[in-house]
CSV table of C-alpha atoms and ligand atoms in Angstrom, one decimal:
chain,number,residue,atom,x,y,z
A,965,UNK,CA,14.9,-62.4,-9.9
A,966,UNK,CA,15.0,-61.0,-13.3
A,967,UNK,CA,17.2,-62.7,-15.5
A,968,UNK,CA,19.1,-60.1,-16.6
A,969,UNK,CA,20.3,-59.8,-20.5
A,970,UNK,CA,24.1,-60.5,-20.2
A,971,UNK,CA,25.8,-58.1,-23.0
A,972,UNK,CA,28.8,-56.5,-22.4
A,973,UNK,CA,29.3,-54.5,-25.7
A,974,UNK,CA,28.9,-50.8,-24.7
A,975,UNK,CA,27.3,-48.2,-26.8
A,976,UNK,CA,30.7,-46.7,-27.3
A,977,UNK,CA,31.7,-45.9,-30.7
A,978,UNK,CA,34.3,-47.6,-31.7
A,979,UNK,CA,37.5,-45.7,-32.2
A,980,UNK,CA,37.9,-44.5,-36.1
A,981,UNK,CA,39.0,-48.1,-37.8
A,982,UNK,CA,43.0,-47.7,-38.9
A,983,UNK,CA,44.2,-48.5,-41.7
A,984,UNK,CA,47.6,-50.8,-40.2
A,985,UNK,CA,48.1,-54.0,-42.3
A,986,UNK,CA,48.1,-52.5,-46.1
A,987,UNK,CA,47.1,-55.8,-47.5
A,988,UNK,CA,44.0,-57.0,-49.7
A,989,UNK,CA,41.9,-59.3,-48.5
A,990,UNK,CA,43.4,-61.9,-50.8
A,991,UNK,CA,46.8,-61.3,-50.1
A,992,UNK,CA,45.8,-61.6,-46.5
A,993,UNK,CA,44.0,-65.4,-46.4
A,994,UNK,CA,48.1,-66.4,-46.2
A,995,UNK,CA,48.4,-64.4,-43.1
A,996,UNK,CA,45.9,-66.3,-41.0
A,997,UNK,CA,48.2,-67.7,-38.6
A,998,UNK,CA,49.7,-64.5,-37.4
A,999,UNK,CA,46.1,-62.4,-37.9
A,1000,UNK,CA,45.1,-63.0,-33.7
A,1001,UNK,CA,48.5,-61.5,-32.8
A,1002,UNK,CA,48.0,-58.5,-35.8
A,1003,UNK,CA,44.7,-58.4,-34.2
A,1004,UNK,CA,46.0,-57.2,-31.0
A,1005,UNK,CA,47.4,-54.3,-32.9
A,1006,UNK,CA,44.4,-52.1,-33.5
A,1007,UNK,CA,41.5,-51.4,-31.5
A,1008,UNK,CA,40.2,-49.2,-28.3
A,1009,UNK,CA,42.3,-50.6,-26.1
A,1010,UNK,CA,45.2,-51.3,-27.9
A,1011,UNK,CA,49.0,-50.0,-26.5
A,1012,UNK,CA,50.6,-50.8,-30.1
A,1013,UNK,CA,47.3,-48.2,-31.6
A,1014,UNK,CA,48.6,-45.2,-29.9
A,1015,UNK,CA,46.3,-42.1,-29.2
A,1016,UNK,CA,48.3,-40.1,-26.9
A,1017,UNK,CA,51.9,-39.2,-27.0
A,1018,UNK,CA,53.2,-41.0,-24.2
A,1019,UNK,CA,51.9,-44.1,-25.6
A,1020,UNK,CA,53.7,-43.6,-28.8
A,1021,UNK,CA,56.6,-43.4,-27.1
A,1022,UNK,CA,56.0,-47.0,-25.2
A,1023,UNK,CA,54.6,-48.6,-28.8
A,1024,UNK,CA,58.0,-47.1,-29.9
A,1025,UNK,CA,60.3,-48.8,-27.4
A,1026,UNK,CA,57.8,-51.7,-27.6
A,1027,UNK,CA,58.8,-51.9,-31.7
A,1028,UNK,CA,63.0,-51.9,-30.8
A,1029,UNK,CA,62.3,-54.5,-28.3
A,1030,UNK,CA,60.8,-56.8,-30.3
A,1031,UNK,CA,63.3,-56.0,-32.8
A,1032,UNK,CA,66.1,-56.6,-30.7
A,1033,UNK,CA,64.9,-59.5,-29.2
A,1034,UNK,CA,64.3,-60.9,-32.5
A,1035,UNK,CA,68.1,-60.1,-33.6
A,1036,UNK,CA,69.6,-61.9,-31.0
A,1037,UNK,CA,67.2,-65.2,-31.2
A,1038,UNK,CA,68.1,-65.2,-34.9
A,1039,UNK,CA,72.0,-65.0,-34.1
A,1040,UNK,CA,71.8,-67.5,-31.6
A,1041,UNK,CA,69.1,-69.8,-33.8
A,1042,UNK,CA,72.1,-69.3,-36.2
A,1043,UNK,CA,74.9,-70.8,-33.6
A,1044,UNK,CA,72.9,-74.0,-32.5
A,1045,UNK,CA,71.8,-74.5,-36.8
A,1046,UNK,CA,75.5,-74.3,-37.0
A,1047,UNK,CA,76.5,-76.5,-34.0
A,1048,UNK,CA,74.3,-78.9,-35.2
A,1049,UNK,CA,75.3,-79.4,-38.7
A,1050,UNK,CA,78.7,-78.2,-39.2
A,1051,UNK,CA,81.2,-81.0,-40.1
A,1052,UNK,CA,83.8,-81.8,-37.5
A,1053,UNK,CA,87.0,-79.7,-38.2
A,1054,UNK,CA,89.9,-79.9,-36.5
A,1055,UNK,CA,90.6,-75.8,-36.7
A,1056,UNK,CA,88.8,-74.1,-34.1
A,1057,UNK,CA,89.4,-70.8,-34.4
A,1058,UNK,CA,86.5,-70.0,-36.9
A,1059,UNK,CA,84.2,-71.5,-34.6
A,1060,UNK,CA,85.2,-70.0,-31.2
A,1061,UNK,CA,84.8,-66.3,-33.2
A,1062,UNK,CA,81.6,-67.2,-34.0
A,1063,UNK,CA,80.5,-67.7,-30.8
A,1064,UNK,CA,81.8,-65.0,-29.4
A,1065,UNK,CA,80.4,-62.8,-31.8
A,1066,UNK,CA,76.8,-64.1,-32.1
A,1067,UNK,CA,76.9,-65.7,-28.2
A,1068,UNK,CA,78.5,-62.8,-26.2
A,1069,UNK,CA,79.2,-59.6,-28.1
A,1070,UNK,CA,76.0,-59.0,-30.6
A,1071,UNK,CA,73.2,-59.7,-28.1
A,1072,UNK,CA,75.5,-57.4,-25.1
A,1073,UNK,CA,75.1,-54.6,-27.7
A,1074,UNK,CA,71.8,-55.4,-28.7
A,1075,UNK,CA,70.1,-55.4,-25.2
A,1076,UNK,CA,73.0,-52.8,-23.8
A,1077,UNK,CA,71.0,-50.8,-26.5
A,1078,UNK,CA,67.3,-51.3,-26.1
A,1079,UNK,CA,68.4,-50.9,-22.6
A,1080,UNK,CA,69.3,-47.6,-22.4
A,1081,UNK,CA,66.5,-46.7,-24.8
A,1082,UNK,CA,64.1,-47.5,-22.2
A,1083,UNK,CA,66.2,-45.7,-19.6
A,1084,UNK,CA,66.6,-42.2,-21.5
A,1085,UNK,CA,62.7,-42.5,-22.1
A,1086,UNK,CA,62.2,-42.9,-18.3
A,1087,UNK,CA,62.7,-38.9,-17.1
A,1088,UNK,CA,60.1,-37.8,-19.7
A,1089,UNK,CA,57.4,-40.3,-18.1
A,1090,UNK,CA,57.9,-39.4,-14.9
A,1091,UNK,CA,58.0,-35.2,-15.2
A,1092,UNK,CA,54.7,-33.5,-14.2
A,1093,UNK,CA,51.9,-31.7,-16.4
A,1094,UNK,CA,53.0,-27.9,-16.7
A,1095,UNK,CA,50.8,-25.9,-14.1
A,1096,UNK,CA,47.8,-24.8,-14.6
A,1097,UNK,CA,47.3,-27.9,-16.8
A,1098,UNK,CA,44.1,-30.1,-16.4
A,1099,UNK,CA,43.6,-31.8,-12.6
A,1100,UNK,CA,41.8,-35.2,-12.7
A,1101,UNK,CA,41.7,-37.5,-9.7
A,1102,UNK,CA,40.3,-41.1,-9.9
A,1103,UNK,CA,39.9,-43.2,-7.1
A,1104,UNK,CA,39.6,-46.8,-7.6
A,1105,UNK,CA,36.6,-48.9,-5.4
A,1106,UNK,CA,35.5,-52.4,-6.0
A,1107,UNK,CA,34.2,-52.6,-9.1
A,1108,UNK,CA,33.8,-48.9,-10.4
A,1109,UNK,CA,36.2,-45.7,-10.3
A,1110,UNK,CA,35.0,-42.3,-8.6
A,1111,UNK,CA,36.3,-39.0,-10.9
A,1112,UNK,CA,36.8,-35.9,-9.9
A,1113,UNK,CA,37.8,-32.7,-12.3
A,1114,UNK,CA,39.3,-30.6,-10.8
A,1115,UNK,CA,39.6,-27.7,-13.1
A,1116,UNK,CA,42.0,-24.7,-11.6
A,1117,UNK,CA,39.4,-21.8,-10.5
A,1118,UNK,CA,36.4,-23.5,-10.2
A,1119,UNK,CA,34.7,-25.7,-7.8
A,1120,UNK,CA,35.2,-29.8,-8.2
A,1121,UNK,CA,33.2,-32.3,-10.4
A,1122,UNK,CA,32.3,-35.5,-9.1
A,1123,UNK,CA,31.6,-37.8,-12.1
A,1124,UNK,CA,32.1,-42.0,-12.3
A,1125,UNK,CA,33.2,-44.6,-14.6
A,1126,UNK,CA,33.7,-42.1,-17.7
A,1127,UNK,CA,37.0,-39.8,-18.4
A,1128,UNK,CA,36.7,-37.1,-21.0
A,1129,UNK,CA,39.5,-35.3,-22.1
A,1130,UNK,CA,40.5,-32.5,-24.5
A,1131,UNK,CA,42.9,-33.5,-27.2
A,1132,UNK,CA,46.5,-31.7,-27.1
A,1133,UNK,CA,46.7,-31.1,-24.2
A,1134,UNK,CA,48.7,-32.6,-20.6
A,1135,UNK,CA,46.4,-33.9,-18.2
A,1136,UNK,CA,47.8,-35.0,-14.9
A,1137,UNK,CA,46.0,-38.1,-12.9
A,1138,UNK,CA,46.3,-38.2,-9.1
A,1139,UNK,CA,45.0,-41.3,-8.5
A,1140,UNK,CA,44.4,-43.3,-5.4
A,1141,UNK,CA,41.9,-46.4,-3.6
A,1142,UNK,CA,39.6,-46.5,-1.4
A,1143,UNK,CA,40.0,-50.1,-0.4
A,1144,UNK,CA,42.7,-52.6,-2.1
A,1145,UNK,CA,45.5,-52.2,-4.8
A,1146,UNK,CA,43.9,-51.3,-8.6
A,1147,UNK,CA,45.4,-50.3,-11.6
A,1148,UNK,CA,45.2,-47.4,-13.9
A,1149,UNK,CA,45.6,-48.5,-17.5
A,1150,UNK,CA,44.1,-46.6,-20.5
A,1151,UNK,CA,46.3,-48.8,-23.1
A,1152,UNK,CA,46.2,-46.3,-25.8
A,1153,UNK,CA,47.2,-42.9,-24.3
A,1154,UNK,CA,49.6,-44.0,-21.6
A,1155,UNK,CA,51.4,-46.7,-19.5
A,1156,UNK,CA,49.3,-48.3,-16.0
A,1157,UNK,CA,49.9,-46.8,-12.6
A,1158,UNK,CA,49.0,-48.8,-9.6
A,1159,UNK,CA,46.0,-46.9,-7.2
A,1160,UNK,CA,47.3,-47.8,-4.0
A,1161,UNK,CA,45.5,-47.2,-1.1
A,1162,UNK,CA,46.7,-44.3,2.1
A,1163,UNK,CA,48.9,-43.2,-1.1
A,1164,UNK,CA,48.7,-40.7,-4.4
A,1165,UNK,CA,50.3,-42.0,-7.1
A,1166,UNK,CA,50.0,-39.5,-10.4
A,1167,UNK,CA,50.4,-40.1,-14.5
A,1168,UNK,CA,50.2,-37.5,-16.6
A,1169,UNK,CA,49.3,-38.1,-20.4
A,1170,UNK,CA,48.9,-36.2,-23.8
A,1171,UNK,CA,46.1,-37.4,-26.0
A,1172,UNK,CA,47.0,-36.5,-29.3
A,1173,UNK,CA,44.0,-38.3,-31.6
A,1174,UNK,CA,40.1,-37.7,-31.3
A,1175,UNK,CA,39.0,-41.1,-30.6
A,1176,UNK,CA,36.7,-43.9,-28.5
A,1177,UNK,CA,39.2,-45.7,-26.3
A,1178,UNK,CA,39.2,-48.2,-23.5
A,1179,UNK,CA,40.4,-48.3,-19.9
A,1180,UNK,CA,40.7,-50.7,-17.2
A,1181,UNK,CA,42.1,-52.0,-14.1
A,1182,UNK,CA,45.3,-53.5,-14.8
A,1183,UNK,CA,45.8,-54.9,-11.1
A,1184,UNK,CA,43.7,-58.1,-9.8
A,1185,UNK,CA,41.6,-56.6,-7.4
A,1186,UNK,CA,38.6,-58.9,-6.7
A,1187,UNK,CA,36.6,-61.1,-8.0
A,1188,UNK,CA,34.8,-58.6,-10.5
A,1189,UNK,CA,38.4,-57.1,-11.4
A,1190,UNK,CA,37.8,-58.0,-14.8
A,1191,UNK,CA,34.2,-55.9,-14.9
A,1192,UNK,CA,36.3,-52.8,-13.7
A,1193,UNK,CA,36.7,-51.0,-17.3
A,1194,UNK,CA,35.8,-47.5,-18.2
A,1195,UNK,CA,35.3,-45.6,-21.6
A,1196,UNK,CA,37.6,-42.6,-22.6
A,1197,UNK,CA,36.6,-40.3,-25.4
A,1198,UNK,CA,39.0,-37.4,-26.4
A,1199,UNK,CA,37.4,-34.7,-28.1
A,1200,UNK,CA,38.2,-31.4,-29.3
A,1201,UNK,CA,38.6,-29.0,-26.8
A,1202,UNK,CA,35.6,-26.6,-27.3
A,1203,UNK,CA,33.4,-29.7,-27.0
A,1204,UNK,CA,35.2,-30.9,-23.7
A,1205,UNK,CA,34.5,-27.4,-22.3
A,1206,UNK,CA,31.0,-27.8,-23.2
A,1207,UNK,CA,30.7,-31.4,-21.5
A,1208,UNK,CA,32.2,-30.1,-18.2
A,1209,UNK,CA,30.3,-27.3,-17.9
A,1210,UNK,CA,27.0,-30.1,-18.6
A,1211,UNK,CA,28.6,-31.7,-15.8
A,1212,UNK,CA,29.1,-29.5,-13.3
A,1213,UNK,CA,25.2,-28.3,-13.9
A,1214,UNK,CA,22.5,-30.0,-11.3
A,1215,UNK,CA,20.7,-33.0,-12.0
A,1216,UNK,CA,17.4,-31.8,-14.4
A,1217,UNK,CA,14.3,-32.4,-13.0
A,1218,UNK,CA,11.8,-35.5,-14.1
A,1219,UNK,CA,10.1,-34.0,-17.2
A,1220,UNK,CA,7.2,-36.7,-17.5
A,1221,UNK,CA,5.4,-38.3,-14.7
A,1222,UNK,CA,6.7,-41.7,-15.1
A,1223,UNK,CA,10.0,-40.4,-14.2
A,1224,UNK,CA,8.7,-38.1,-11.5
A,1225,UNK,CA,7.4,-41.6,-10.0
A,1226,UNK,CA,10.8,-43.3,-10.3
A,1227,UNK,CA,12.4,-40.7,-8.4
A,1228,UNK,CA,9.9,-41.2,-5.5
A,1229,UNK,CA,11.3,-44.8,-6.0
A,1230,UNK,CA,14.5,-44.0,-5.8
A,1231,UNK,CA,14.5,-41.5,-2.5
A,1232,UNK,CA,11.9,-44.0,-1.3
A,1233,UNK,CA,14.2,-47.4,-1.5
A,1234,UNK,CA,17.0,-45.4,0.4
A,1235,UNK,CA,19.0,-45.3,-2.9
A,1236,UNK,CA,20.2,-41.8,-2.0
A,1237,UNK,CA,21.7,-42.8,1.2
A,1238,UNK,CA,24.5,-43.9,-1.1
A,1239,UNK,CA,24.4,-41.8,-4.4
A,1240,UNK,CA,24.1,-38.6,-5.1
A,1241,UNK,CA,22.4,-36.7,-7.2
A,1242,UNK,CA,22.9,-32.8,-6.9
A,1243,UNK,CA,20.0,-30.8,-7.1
A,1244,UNK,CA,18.0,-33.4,-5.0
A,1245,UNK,CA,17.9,-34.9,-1.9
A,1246,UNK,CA,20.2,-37.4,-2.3
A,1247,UNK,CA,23.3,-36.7,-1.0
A,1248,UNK,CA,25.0,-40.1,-0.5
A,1249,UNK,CA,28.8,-40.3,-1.2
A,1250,UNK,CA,29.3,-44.1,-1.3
A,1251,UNK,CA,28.9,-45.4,-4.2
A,1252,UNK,CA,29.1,-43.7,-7.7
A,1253,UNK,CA,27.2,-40.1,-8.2
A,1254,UNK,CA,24.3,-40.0,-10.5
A,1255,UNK,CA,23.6,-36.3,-11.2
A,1256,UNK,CA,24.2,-37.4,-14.8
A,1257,UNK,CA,24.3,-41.4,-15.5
A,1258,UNK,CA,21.9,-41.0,-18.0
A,1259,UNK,CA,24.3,-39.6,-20.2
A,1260,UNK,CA,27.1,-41.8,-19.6
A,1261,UNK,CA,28.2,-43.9,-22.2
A,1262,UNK,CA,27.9,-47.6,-20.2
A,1263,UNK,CA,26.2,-48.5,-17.1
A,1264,UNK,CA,28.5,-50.3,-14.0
A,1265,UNK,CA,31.9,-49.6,-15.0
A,1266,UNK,CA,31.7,-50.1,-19.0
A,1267,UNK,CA,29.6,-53.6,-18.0
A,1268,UNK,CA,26.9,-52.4,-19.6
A,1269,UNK,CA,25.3,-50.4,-22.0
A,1270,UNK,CA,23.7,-47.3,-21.1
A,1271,UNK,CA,19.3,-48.6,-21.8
A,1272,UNK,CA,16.1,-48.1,-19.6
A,1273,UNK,CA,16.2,-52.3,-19.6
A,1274,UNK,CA,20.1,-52.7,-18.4
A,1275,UNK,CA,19.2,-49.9,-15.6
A,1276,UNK,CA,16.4,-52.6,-14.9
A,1277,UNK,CA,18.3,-55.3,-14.8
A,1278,UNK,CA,21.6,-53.9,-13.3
A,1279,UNK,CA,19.1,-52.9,-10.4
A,1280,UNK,CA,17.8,-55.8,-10.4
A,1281,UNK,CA,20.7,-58.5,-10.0
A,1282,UNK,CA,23.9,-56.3,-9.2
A,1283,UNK,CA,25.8,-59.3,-7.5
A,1284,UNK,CA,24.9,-61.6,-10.5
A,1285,UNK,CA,26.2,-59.4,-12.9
A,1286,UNK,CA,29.2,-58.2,-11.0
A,1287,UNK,CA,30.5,-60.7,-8.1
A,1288,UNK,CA,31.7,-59.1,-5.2
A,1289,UNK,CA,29.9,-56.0,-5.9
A,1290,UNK,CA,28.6,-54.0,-2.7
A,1291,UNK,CA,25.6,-52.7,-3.9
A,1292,UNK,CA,22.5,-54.7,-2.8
A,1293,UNK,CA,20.1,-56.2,-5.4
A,1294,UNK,CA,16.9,-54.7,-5.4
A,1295,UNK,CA,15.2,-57.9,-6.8
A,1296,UNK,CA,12.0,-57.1,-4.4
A,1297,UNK,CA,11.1,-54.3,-6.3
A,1298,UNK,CA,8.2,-55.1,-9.1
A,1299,UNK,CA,7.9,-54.5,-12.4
A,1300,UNK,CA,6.4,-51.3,-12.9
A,1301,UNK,CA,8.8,-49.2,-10.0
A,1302,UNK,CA,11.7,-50.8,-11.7
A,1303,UNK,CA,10.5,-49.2,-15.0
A,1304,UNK,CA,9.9,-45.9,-13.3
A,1305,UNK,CA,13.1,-45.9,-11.6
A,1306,UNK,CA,15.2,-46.5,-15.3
A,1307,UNK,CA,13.1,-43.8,-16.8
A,1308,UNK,CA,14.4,-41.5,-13.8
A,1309,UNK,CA,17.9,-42.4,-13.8
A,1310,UNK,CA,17.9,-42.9,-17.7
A,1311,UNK,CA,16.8,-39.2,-17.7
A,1312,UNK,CA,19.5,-37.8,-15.4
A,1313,UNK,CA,21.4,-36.1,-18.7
B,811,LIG,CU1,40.3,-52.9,-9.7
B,811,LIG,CU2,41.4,-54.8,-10.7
């Protein structure tokens, strides 16, 4: 069995560095205790580095939480400092005011507040993309998701482990599973939304910021729940047309003979009795389609990144790299087919 390079980084650009702590490096050094929670502040998959409007609001309500939260620990830090040290007095009115005041009536109108905050956001959340606004619907399978556009007009595309989506504009999820409870969380543009299976569930979301981001499963589905992540790129809308329209296209043909040999491999091995890839015999509907993996931006659910030598090796060892998985390992195949077979798949653009 190959032993199979282990690297998760993806080839996926990471999302335009912000500019969120304005302090110099020097100024900084004092921060280093708090820098791995400021660290969870930035980043692909960030919720507090909004990228779409409905996570802004959540970052928001997030902020007045924290805030809240923070006022009424202080208060009540306050009351038990107080309890502590105060002398013994005989009068105790001043006292009893205190603690109603900083025990009962400042952290009622504290959370009463952030309450309701969280409440009057709840309608907007829930209201459906506008019609005619774009379709998408994921289905969630152990370890990888299956996409479909679903643009209004024009015949489905069936696309895996990669969302695309034009910036500005609603886009409403109907998402579902094909076998146990996963989550749908793209931390950046939007809050999770369970995939539960026999059931649609939808989540609609407006990305507002060109960017890289990160999503994953947000629900413990498996052993390899933690392998189920996909990348998310919101571009500008011209370019979004133009990727759609690549993927609706059939799978181009083998242009050298070492790929013309890896797809005899790979209709010889059976592999299309699970995947498809339209425009060739394979016609499988199992497991994810492959009319253009080549061009994706990882390989096996973001595990990977998207080479001729992780093809290889994800082949090669699919349970090693992802437990639980339910594609076989070809580990029987040598050397040379493997190689053919990458520069096939590789190729599929
Ligand atoms: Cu799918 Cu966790």
């Amino acid at each position: 069995m190959t032993t199979a390079p282990m690297t998760t980084a993806p080839r996926v650009a990471p999302a335009k560095p912000r500019k969120t702590w304005p302090l110099s490096r020097r100024s900084a050094r004092g921060w280093w205790p708090v820098t791995p929670w400021l660290a969870a502040c930035s980043g692909a998959q960030s919720a507090l580095a909004p990228g779409g409007r409905e996570a802004e609001q959540l970052a928001q309500l997030f902020w007045w939480m924290a805030g809240g939260a923070l006022a009424v620990w202080l208060v009540v830090m306050g009351l038990a400092l107080y309890a502590a040290w105060a002398p013994p007095r005989q009068e105790q009115r001043g006292p009893r005011r205190l603690i109603v005041w900083g025990g009962v009536i400042v952290p009622t109108l504290t959370l009463t507040a952030v309450a309701v905050y969280g409440l009057w956001l709840l309608p907007g959340f829930l209201a459906p993309a506008a019609p005619g606004s774009l379709r998408i619907a994921v289905t969630g399978e152990q370890y990888w998701w299956r996409v479909r556009y679903l643009p209004s007009g024009k015949a489905p595309v069936e696309l895996a482990n990669e969302i695309r989506l034009p910036v500005g504009e609603a886009v409403e999820f109907a998402l579902d599973s094909a076998d146990v409870i996963h989550s749908f969380w793209i931390p950046a543009l939007a809050g999770k939304m369970d995939m539960i299976p026999g059931r649609t569930t939808r989540l609609r979301l407006t990305p507002t910021r060109v960017g890289h981001y990160r999503g994953a499963c947000a629900e413990y589905c498996g052993a390899s729940h933690a392998l189920m992540t996909f990348p998310v790129v919101v571009q500008e809308k011209a370019e979004f047309e133009r990727w759609l329209a690549e993927q609706a296209a059939p799978a181009r043909a083998p242009r050298e003979p070492l790929g013309e040999r890896g797809r005899d491999v790979f209709l010889g091995n059976g592999c299309g009795a699970c995947h498809g890839v339209r425009g060739s015999p394979a016609d499988g509907v199992i497991g994810p389609d492959l009319t253009h993996v080549g061009g994706r931006l990882s390989l096996a659910a973001g595990l990977l990144p998207n080479r001729p030598a992780d093809f290889a090796a994800w082949v090669s060892a699919t349970k090693t790299l992802k437990p639980g998985a339910h594609m076989p390992a070809f580990a029987m195949l040598p050397a040379p087919e493997l190689e053919a077979l990458s520069t096939y798949l590789e190729g599929l653009e």
